[in-house]
Amino acid sequence: MSNIVHVILSGGVGSRLWPLSRKSFPKQYLSLFKEGSLFEMTVNRNRDLCNQVIVVGNKDNNQLSREVMENSGVEYIDIVESTPRNTAAAIAFAAFAANADDILVVTPSDHVIVGDESYNKAIQEGIEKANQGYIVTFGIQATKPETGYGYIEYKGDQVLSFREKPNKETAEDFIERGNFLWNSGMFCFRADTLLHELQQFEPRVYATALAAWQHKKDGILDEALSKEIPSISIDYAVMERSKKIRVVATHFNWSDLGSFESMYDYLKHTGHPTDENGNMVIGTDIYSAFVGLRNTILVYTKDAILVLQKESSQDVKKIYNTLERHQSKLID
């Protein structure tokens, strides 16, 4: 029986959740949830499914994942990226750290999943397909025309196409057609299968990632060599090009909490208060009143306040990008 390894990707900064999420304290570590942080939930959710853990993070905040892992008592391999190079490289590092015949279950560390039985069933189905030599992606039943997610067009377990984040009209068409799933960013495969496909389709990513891996020190990847790695997502590098792709259509409730709109929906569902017009305050107990506003979110931190219409939550990244261009300390 193959060794089942849970690979936790924890390098993202959650720019659409600024100012709550910062480079030094991204959204997966925020204590906004009754069950603990998103990172803690991710570890606990997969604890009984896998017998080994690999955490791929970055040097800006890997001490946060280390604290969680040490408190959980779970032994793990810690891979620290010195500079972010997207998911193709991050997943390659995990595959290099594993045995060739290990089955890797790759999950982001910042998603909410409800429905343990359905989740476990989906992962087991993915492991079975991975043992047959397939690279498995997990699709989420699309419940609304969401423009913030990628989509998977499918038939049975066959992937017909991957679609980038659509506009509203296209997303509505996907929902109407009924054979599209949200792309969860979760994968399952044998380590050697993934590396073979990566080497075939993106030989430069493979070679430069391997060089950075071979010159790591104390689990930290070489920075100069890391900068040589093309920054490419695993979707583009492998998933959209390989003939070995299969999809598991899942039936659990899922959110990537990738925007304040999705965070609003989750917090409201779990009992976070809103006023009679659907306005919500996050981050403070200071009395806050909304006049003439509906579905507005006020986000409070010690050094920044954000006020937004829930439906415009995808635009928060523009603020983050502007602050980044000006090298503002507010994103650190």
Tab-separated table of C-alpha atoms in Angstrom:
chain	number	residue	atom	x	y	z
A	1	MET	CA	0.000	0.000	0.000
A	2	SER	CA	1.349	3.419	-0.974
A	3	ASN	CA	2.267	5.981	1.651
A	4	ILE	CA	-0.363	8.760	1.696
A	5	VAL	CA	1.189	12.204	2.151
A	6	HIS	CA	-0.790	15.359	2.876
A	7	VAL	CA	0.880	18.327	1.179
A	8	ILE	CA	-0.243	21.660	2.646
A	9	LEU	CA	0.372	24.715	0.475
A	10	SER	CA	0.633	27.708	2.788
A	11	GLY	CA	2.567	30.311	0.806
A	12	GLY	CA	-0.316	32.591	-0.264
A	13	VAL	CA	-0.831	36.076	1.165
A	14	GLY	CA	-4.603	36.423	0.648
A	15	SER	CA	-4.368	39.838	-1.020
A	16	ARG	CA	-8.158	40.064	-1.536
A	17	LEU	CA	-8.576	39.956	2.249
A	18	TRP	CA	-6.382	42.977	2.980
A	19	PRO	CA	-6.124	44.531	5.569
A	20	LEU	CA	-6.893	41.411	7.632
A	21	SER	CA	-4.444	39.314	5.633
A	22	ARG	CA	-0.805	40.470	5.451
A	23	LYS	CA	2.440	38.955	4.186
A	24	SER	CA	3.567	38.252	7.749
A	25	PHE	CA	0.148	37.014	8.875
A	26	PRO	CA	-1.930	35.723	5.934
A	27	LYS	CA	-5.552	34.640	6.108
A	28	GLN	CA	-4.879	30.955	6.861
A	29	TYR	CA	-3.633	31.919	10.347
A	30	LEU	CA	-6.350	34.422	11.297
A	31	SER	CA	-8.335	33.553	14.426
A	32	LEU	CA	-11.758	34.427	13.034
A	33	PHE	CA	-13.351	31.015	13.295
A	34	LYS	CA	-14.784	28.933	16.131
A	35	GLU	CA	-12.874	25.832	14.998
A	36	GLY	CA	-9.495	27.592	14.995
A	37	SER	CA	-7.532	29.006	12.075
A	38	LEU	CA	-8.007	27.746	8.526
A	39	PHE	CA	-4.540	26.186	8.703
A	40	GLU	CA	-5.462	24.271	11.867
A	41	MET	CA	-8.693	23.070	10.262
A	42	THR	CA	-6.734	21.855	7.224
A	43	VAL	CA	-4.337	19.843	9.385
A	44	ASN	CA	-7.127	18.279	11.441
A	45	ARG	CA	-9.328	17.498	8.439
A	46	ASN	CA	-6.670	15.302	6.844
A	47	ARG	CA	-5.085	13.843	9.971
A	48	ASP	CA	-6.824	10.457	9.707
A	49	LEU	CA	-6.587	10.219	5.907
A	50	CYS	CA	-2.826	10.586	5.536
A	51	ASN	CA	0.149	9.153	7.399
A	52	GLN	CA	2.671	11.882	6.592
A	53	VAL	CA	2.577	15.677	6.198
A	54	ILE	CA	4.632	18.083	4.079
A	55	VAL	CA	4.163	21.834	4.551
A	56	VAL	CA	5.314	24.127	1.746
A	57	GLY	CA	5.447	27.725	2.970
A	58	ASN	CA	7.577	30.825	2.632
A	59	LYS	CA	10.160	32.534	4.761
A	60	ASP	CA	7.860	35.477	5.581
A	61	ASN	CA	5.492	33.406	7.705
A	62	ASN	CA	6.671	29.813	8.021
A	63	GLN	CA	7.119	30.315	11.769
A	64	LEU	CA	3.304	30.483	11.964
A	65	SER	CA	2.840	27.076	10.356
A	66	ARG	CA	5.615	25.712	12.561
A	67	GLU	CA	3.740	26.833	15.675
A	68	VAL	CA	0.540	25.117	14.516
A	69	MET	CA	2.317	21.895	13.576
A	70	GLU	CA	4.231	21.745	16.851
A	71	ASN	CA	1.059	22.356	18.861
A	72	SER	CA	-0.797	19.675	16.902
A	73	GLY	CA	1.869	17.073	17.646
A	74	VAL	CA	1.977	16.030	13.977
A	75	GLU	CA	5.393	15.200	12.554
A	76	TYR	CA	6.026	16.834	9.207
A	77	ILE	CA	8.557	17.867	6.582
A	78	ASP	CA	8.973	21.649	6.432
A	79	ILE	CA	9.822	23.149	3.012
A	80	VAL	CA	10.492	26.893	3.103
A	81	GLU	CA	10.453	28.875	-0.132
A	82	SER	CA	12.817	31.848	-0.115
A	83	THR	CA	10.735	33.563	-2.798
A	84	PRO	CA	7.248	32.652	-4.107
A	85	ARG	CA	7.287	30.899	-7.500
A	86	ASN	CA	3.649	29.794	-7.837
A	87	THR	CA	2.104	26.348	-7.396
A	88	ALA	CA	3.987	24.332	-10.047
A	89	ALA	CA	7.261	24.837	-8.190
A	90	ALA	CA	5.711	24.455	-4.722
A	91	ILE	CA	4.173	21.115	-5.656
A	92	ALA	CA	7.381	19.977	-7.366
A	93	PHE	CA	9.296	20.589	-4.116
A	94	ALA	CA	6.839	18.372	-2.234
A	95	ALA	CA	7.196	15.644	-4.876
A	96	PHE	CA	10.998	15.845	-4.626
A	97	ALA	CA	10.703	15.379	-0.847
A	98	ALA	CA	8.489	12.287	-1.206
A	99	ASN	CA	9.191	8.745	-2.360
A	100	ALA	CA	8.418	8.031	-6.008
A	101	ASP	CA	5.403	5.832	-5.221
A	102	ASP	CA	3.960	8.065	-2.481
A	103	ILE	CA	0.436	9.339	-3.105
A	104	LEU	CA	0.341	13.096	-2.516
A	105	VAL	CA	-2.925	14.740	-1.454
A	106	VAL	CA	-2.316	18.433	-2.138
A	107	THR	CA	-4.546	21.026	-0.453
A	108	PRO	CA	-4.383	24.774	0.100
A	109	SER	CA	-4.267	25.750	3.768
A	110	ASP	CA	-6.897	28.484	3.595
A	111	HIS	CA	-10.151	26.778	2.551
A	112	VAL	CA	-13.287	25.993	4.552
A	113	ILE	CA	-14.809	22.536	4.018
A	114	VAL	CA	-17.973	21.265	5.715
A	115	GLY	CA	-19.016	17.626	5.446
A	116	ASP	CA	-16.378	15.223	6.759
A	117	GLU	CA	-17.972	12.075	5.356
A	118	SER	CA	-18.307	13.484	1.833
A	119	TYR	CA	-14.798	14.891	2.009
A	120	ASN	CA	-13.275	11.595	3.131
A	121	LYS	CA	-15.124	9.729	0.376
A	122	ALA	CA	-13.840	12.155	-2.265
A	123	ILE	CA	-10.232	11.876	-1.070
A	124	GLN	CA	-10.407	8.064	-1.041
A	125	GLU	CA	-11.743	8.101	-4.599
A	126	GLY	CA	-8.889	10.398	-5.593
A	127	ILE	CA	-6.321	8.104	-3.975
A	128	GLU	CA	-7.718	5.126	-5.907
A	129	LYS	CA	-7.414	6.981	-9.209
A	130	ALA	CA	-3.914	8.196	-8.309
A	131	ASN	CA	-2.879	4.585	-7.679
A	132	GLN	CA	-3.964	3.864	-11.257
A	133	GLY	CA	-1.513	6.468	-12.568
A	134	TYR	CA	-3.878	9.418	-12.924
A	135	ILE	CA	-3.439	13.002	-11.774
A	136	VAL	CA	-6.659	13.878	-9.977
A	137	THR	CA	-8.276	17.259	-9.509
A	138	PHE	CA	-11.225	17.814	-7.192
A	139	GLY	CA	-14.171	19.815	-8.522
A	140	ILE	CA	-16.798	21.536	-6.395
A	141	GLN	CA	-20.482	21.569	-7.308
A	142	ALA	CA	-21.076	25.095	-8.634
A	143	THR	CA	-24.026	26.650	-6.810
A	144	LYS	CA	-23.939	30.172	-8.279
A	145	PRO	CA	-22.249	32.079	-11.142
A	146	GLU	CA	-19.088	32.884	-9.196
A	147	THR	CA	-16.567	35.018	-11.130
A	148	GLY	CA	-13.750	34.540	-8.606
A	149	TYR	CA	-13.202	30.826	-9.302
A	150	GLY	CA	-11.817	28.812	-12.181
A	151	TYR	CA	-14.098	26.143	-13.656
A	152	ILE	CA	-13.737	22.536	-14.818
A	153	GLU	CA	-15.908	21.301	-17.695
A	154	TYR	CA	-16.444	17.578	-17.177
A	155	LYS	CA	-18.261	14.402	-18.155
A	156	GLY	CA	-18.088	11.506	-15.684
A	157	ASP	CA	-14.505	11.620	-14.409
A	158	GLN	CA	-13.174	13.042	-17.690
A	159	VAL	CA	-11.998	16.654	-17.838
A	160	LEU	CA	-13.206	18.282	-21.045
A	161	SER	CA	-11.606	21.665	-20.364
A	162	PHE	CA	-10.304	24.026	-17.716
A	163	ARG	CA	-11.676	27.569	-17.795
A	164	GLU	CA	-10.132	30.668	-16.260
A	165	LYS	CA	-12.137	32.959	-13.978
A	166	PRO	CA	-15.078	34.016	-16.174
A	167	ASN	CA	-17.090	37.211	-16.419
A	168	LYS	CA	-20.621	37.198	-14.977
A	169	GLU	CA	-22.324	36.312	-18.264
A	170	THR	CA	-19.991	33.385	-18.953
A	171	ALA	CA	-20.319	32.115	-15.369
A	172	GLU	CA	-24.113	32.184	-15.705
A	173	ASP	CA	-23.796	30.145	-18.915
A	174	PHE	CA	-21.624	27.574	-17.102
A	175	ILE	CA	-24.235	27.183	-14.353
A	176	GLU	CA	-27.041	26.843	-16.870
A	177	ARG	CA	-25.198	24.140	-18.823
A	178	GLY	CA	-24.784	22.104	-15.635
A	179	ASN	CA	-21.544	20.256	-16.421
A	180	PHE	CA	-19.113	22.719	-14.848
A	181	LEU	CA	-17.454	22.440	-11.452
A	182	TRP	CA	-15.528	25.040	-9.495
A	183	ASN	CA	-11.795	24.322	-9.503
A	184	SER	CA	-10.883	23.698	-5.847
A	185	GLY	CA	-7.084	23.822	-6.234
A	186	MET	CA	-6.869	20.380	-4.574
A	187	PHE	CA	-5.022	17.511	-6.278
A	188	CYS	CA	-3.996	13.887	-5.785
A	189	PHE	CA	-1.298	11.911	-7.619
A	190	ARG	CA	1.751	9.714	-7.289
A	191	ALA	CA	4.890	11.792	-6.845
A	192	ASP	CA	6.635	10.238	-9.836
A	193	THR	CA	3.587	10.695	-12.096
A	194	LEU	CA	3.437	14.417	-11.411
A	195	LEU	CA	7.194	14.910	-11.838
A	196	HIS	CA	7.178	12.968	-15.124
A	197	GLU	CA	4.433	15.188	-16.536
A	198	LEU	CA	6.056	18.389	-15.253
A	199	GLN	CA	9.372	17.419	-16.818
A	200	GLN	CA	7.609	16.671	-20.109
A	201	PHE	CA	5.564	19.875	-20.356
A	202	GLU	CA	7.705	22.373	-18.424
A	203	PRO	CA	11.279	21.059	-18.427
A	204	ARG	CA	12.666	24.424	-17.302
A	205	VAL	CA	10.383	24.557	-14.263
A	206	TYR	CA	11.393	20.997	-13.406
A	207	ALA	CA	15.143	21.595	-13.825
A	208	THR	CA	15.308	24.928	-11.988
A	209	ALA	CA	13.060	23.699	-9.156
A	210	LEU	CA	15.257	20.614	-8.778
A	211	ALA	CA	18.390	22.777	-8.627
A	212	ALA	CA	16.879	24.984	-5.901
A	213	TRP	CA	15.772	21.861	-4.019
A	214	GLN	CA	19.206	20.239	-4.216
A	215	HIS	CA	20.879	23.359	-2.787
A	216	LYS	CA	18.509	23.935	0.130
A	217	LYS	CA	19.954	24.557	3.588
A	218	ASP	CA	18.043	23.677	6.767
A	219	GLY	CA	14.896	23.207	4.714
A	220	ILE	CA	15.162	26.698	3.146
A	221	LEU	CA	15.484	26.723	-0.632
A	222	ASP	CA	18.336	28.607	-2.268
A	223	GLU	CA	17.107	32.123	-3.106
A	224	ALA	CA	19.262	32.846	-6.140
A	225	LEU	CA	18.388	29.513	-7.745
A	226	SER	CA	14.723	29.931	-6.790
A	227	LYS	CA	14.542	33.185	-8.723
A	228	GLU	CA	15.458	31.221	-11.865
A	229	ILE	CA	12.244	29.152	-11.590
A	230	PRO	CA	9.460	30.319	-13.934
A	231	SER	CA	6.433	31.414	-11.911
A	232	ILE	CA	3.732	29.124	-13.324
A	233	SER	CA	0.651	27.566	-11.785
A	234	ILE	CA	0.263	23.786	-11.674
A	235	ASP	CA	-2.940	24.238	-13.684
A	236	TYR	CA	-1.092	25.777	-16.616
A	237	ALA	CA	2.059	23.669	-16.281
A	238	VAL	CA	0.400	20.240	-16.067
A	239	MET	CA	-3.355	20.064	-15.494
A	240	GLU	CA	-4.383	21.792	-18.735
A	241	ARG	CA	-1.931	19.773	-20.856
A	242	SER	CA	-1.586	16.245	-19.494
A	243	LYS	CA	-3.615	13.307	-20.832
A	244	LYS	CA	-3.568	11.697	-17.382
A	245	ILE	CA	-6.061	14.066	-15.728
A	246	ARG	CA	-9.207	12.840	-14.000
A	247	VAL	CA	-11.730	14.752	-11.895
A	248	VAL	CA	-13.631	13.799	-8.759
A	249	ALA	CA	-16.911	15.711	-8.543
A	250	THR	CA	-17.253	16.326	-4.800
A	251	HIS	CA	-20.359	16.806	-2.655
A	252	PHE	CA	-19.079	18.661	0.399
A	253	ASN	CA	-19.628	22.355	1.131
A	254	TRP	CA	-16.563	24.382	0.196
A	255	SER	CA	-15.307	27.942	0.142
A	256	ASP	CA	-11.823	29.249	-0.557
A	257	LEU	CA	-12.638	32.368	1.515
A	258	GLY	CA	-10.812	34.196	-1.249
A	259	SER	CA	-12.801	37.416	-0.913
A	260	PHE	CA	-14.718	39.386	1.660
A	261	GLU	CA	-17.942	38.297	-0.032
A	262	SER	CA	-17.194	34.621	0.626
A	263	MET	CA	-15.937	35.437	4.135
A	264	TYR	CA	-19.142	37.418	4.788
A	265	ASP	CA	-21.273	34.468	3.681
A	266	TYR	CA	-19.349	32.036	5.873
A	267	LEU	CA	-19.295	34.284	8.942
A	268	LYS	CA	-23.009	35.046	8.612
A	269	HIS	CA	-23.763	31.326	8.297
A	270	THR	CA	-21.836	30.648	11.520
A	271	GLY	CA	-23.632	33.375	13.503
A	272	HIS	CA	-21.541	36.527	13.005
A	273	PRO	CA	-23.904	39.508	13.450
A	274	THR	CA	-25.213	41.776	10.683
A	275	ASP	CA	-27.648	44.661	10.972
A	276	GLU	CA	-31.141	44.723	9.428
A	277	ASN	CA	-29.688	45.866	6.087
A	278	GLY	CA	-27.062	43.131	5.894
A	279	ASN	CA	-24.110	45.297	6.965
A	280	MET	CA	-21.271	43.560	8.812
A	281	VAL	CA	-18.344	44.669	10.966
A	282	ILE	CA	-15.209	42.505	11.088
A	283	GLY	CA	-12.300	43.020	13.458
A	284	THR	CA	-13.666	45.297	16.171
A	285	ASP	CA	-16.296	45.556	18.907
A	286	ILE	CA	-16.390	49.366	18.594
A	287	TYR	CA	-19.961	50.481	18.008
A	288	SER	CA	-20.361	51.028	14.263
A	289	ALA	CA	-23.492	52.301	12.513
A	290	PHE	CA	-24.374	52.182	8.817
A	291	VAL	CA	-26.759	54.828	7.434
A	292	GLY	CA	-28.285	54.411	3.992
A	293	LEU	CA	-26.076	51.413	3.213
A	294	ARG	CA	-26.844	47.768	2.441
A	295	ASN	CA	-24.560	44.701	2.307
A	296	THR	CA	-21.587	46.834	3.308
A	297	ILE	CA	-18.578	45.371	5.130
A	298	LEU	CA	-16.427	47.395	7.513
A	299	VAL	CA	-13.048	45.791	8.213
A	300	TYR	CA	-11.046	47.170	11.121
A	301	THR	CA	-7.371	46.607	11.981
A	302	LYS	CA	-5.023	48.637	14.171
A	303	ASP	CA	-3.493	50.468	11.195
A	304	ALA	CA	-6.128	50.357	8.447
A	305	ILE	CA	-9.886	50.503	7.900
A	306	LEU	CA	-11.583	49.141	4.788
A	307	VAL	CA	-15.197	49.830	3.819
A	308	LEU	CA	-16.616	47.982	0.812
A	309	GLN	CA	-19.765	46.830	-0.880
A	310	LYS	CA	-19.935	43.052	-0.544
A	311	GLU	CA	-20.442	42.636	-4.293
A	312	SER	CA	-17.209	44.571	-5.036
A	313	SER	CA	-14.989	42.371	-2.896
A	314	GLN	CA	-12.857	41.142	-5.817
A	315	ASP	CA	-11.608	44.736	-6.255
A	316	VAL	CA	-9.842	44.750	-2.880
A	317	LYS	CA	-6.806	43.263	-4.619
A	318	LYS	CA	-6.427	46.560	-6.517
A	319	ILE	CA	-5.812	48.335	-3.202
A	320	TYR	CA	-3.280	45.681	-2.224
A	321	ASN	CA	-1.500	46.007	-5.580
A	322	THR	CA	-1.356	49.806	-5.254
A	323	LEU	CA	0.133	49.540	-1.766
A	324	GLU	CA	2.624	46.976	-3.050
A	325	ARG	CA	3.733	49.280	-5.891
A	326	HIS	CA	4.375	52.022	-3.344
A	327	GLN	CA	6.249	49.549	-1.098
A	328	SER	CA	3.855	50.300	1.751
A	329	LYS	CA	4.446	48.690	5.110
A	330	LEU	CA	0.673	48.174	5.337
A	331	ILE	CA	0.891	44.902	3.410
A	332	ASP	CA	3.753	43.422	5.456
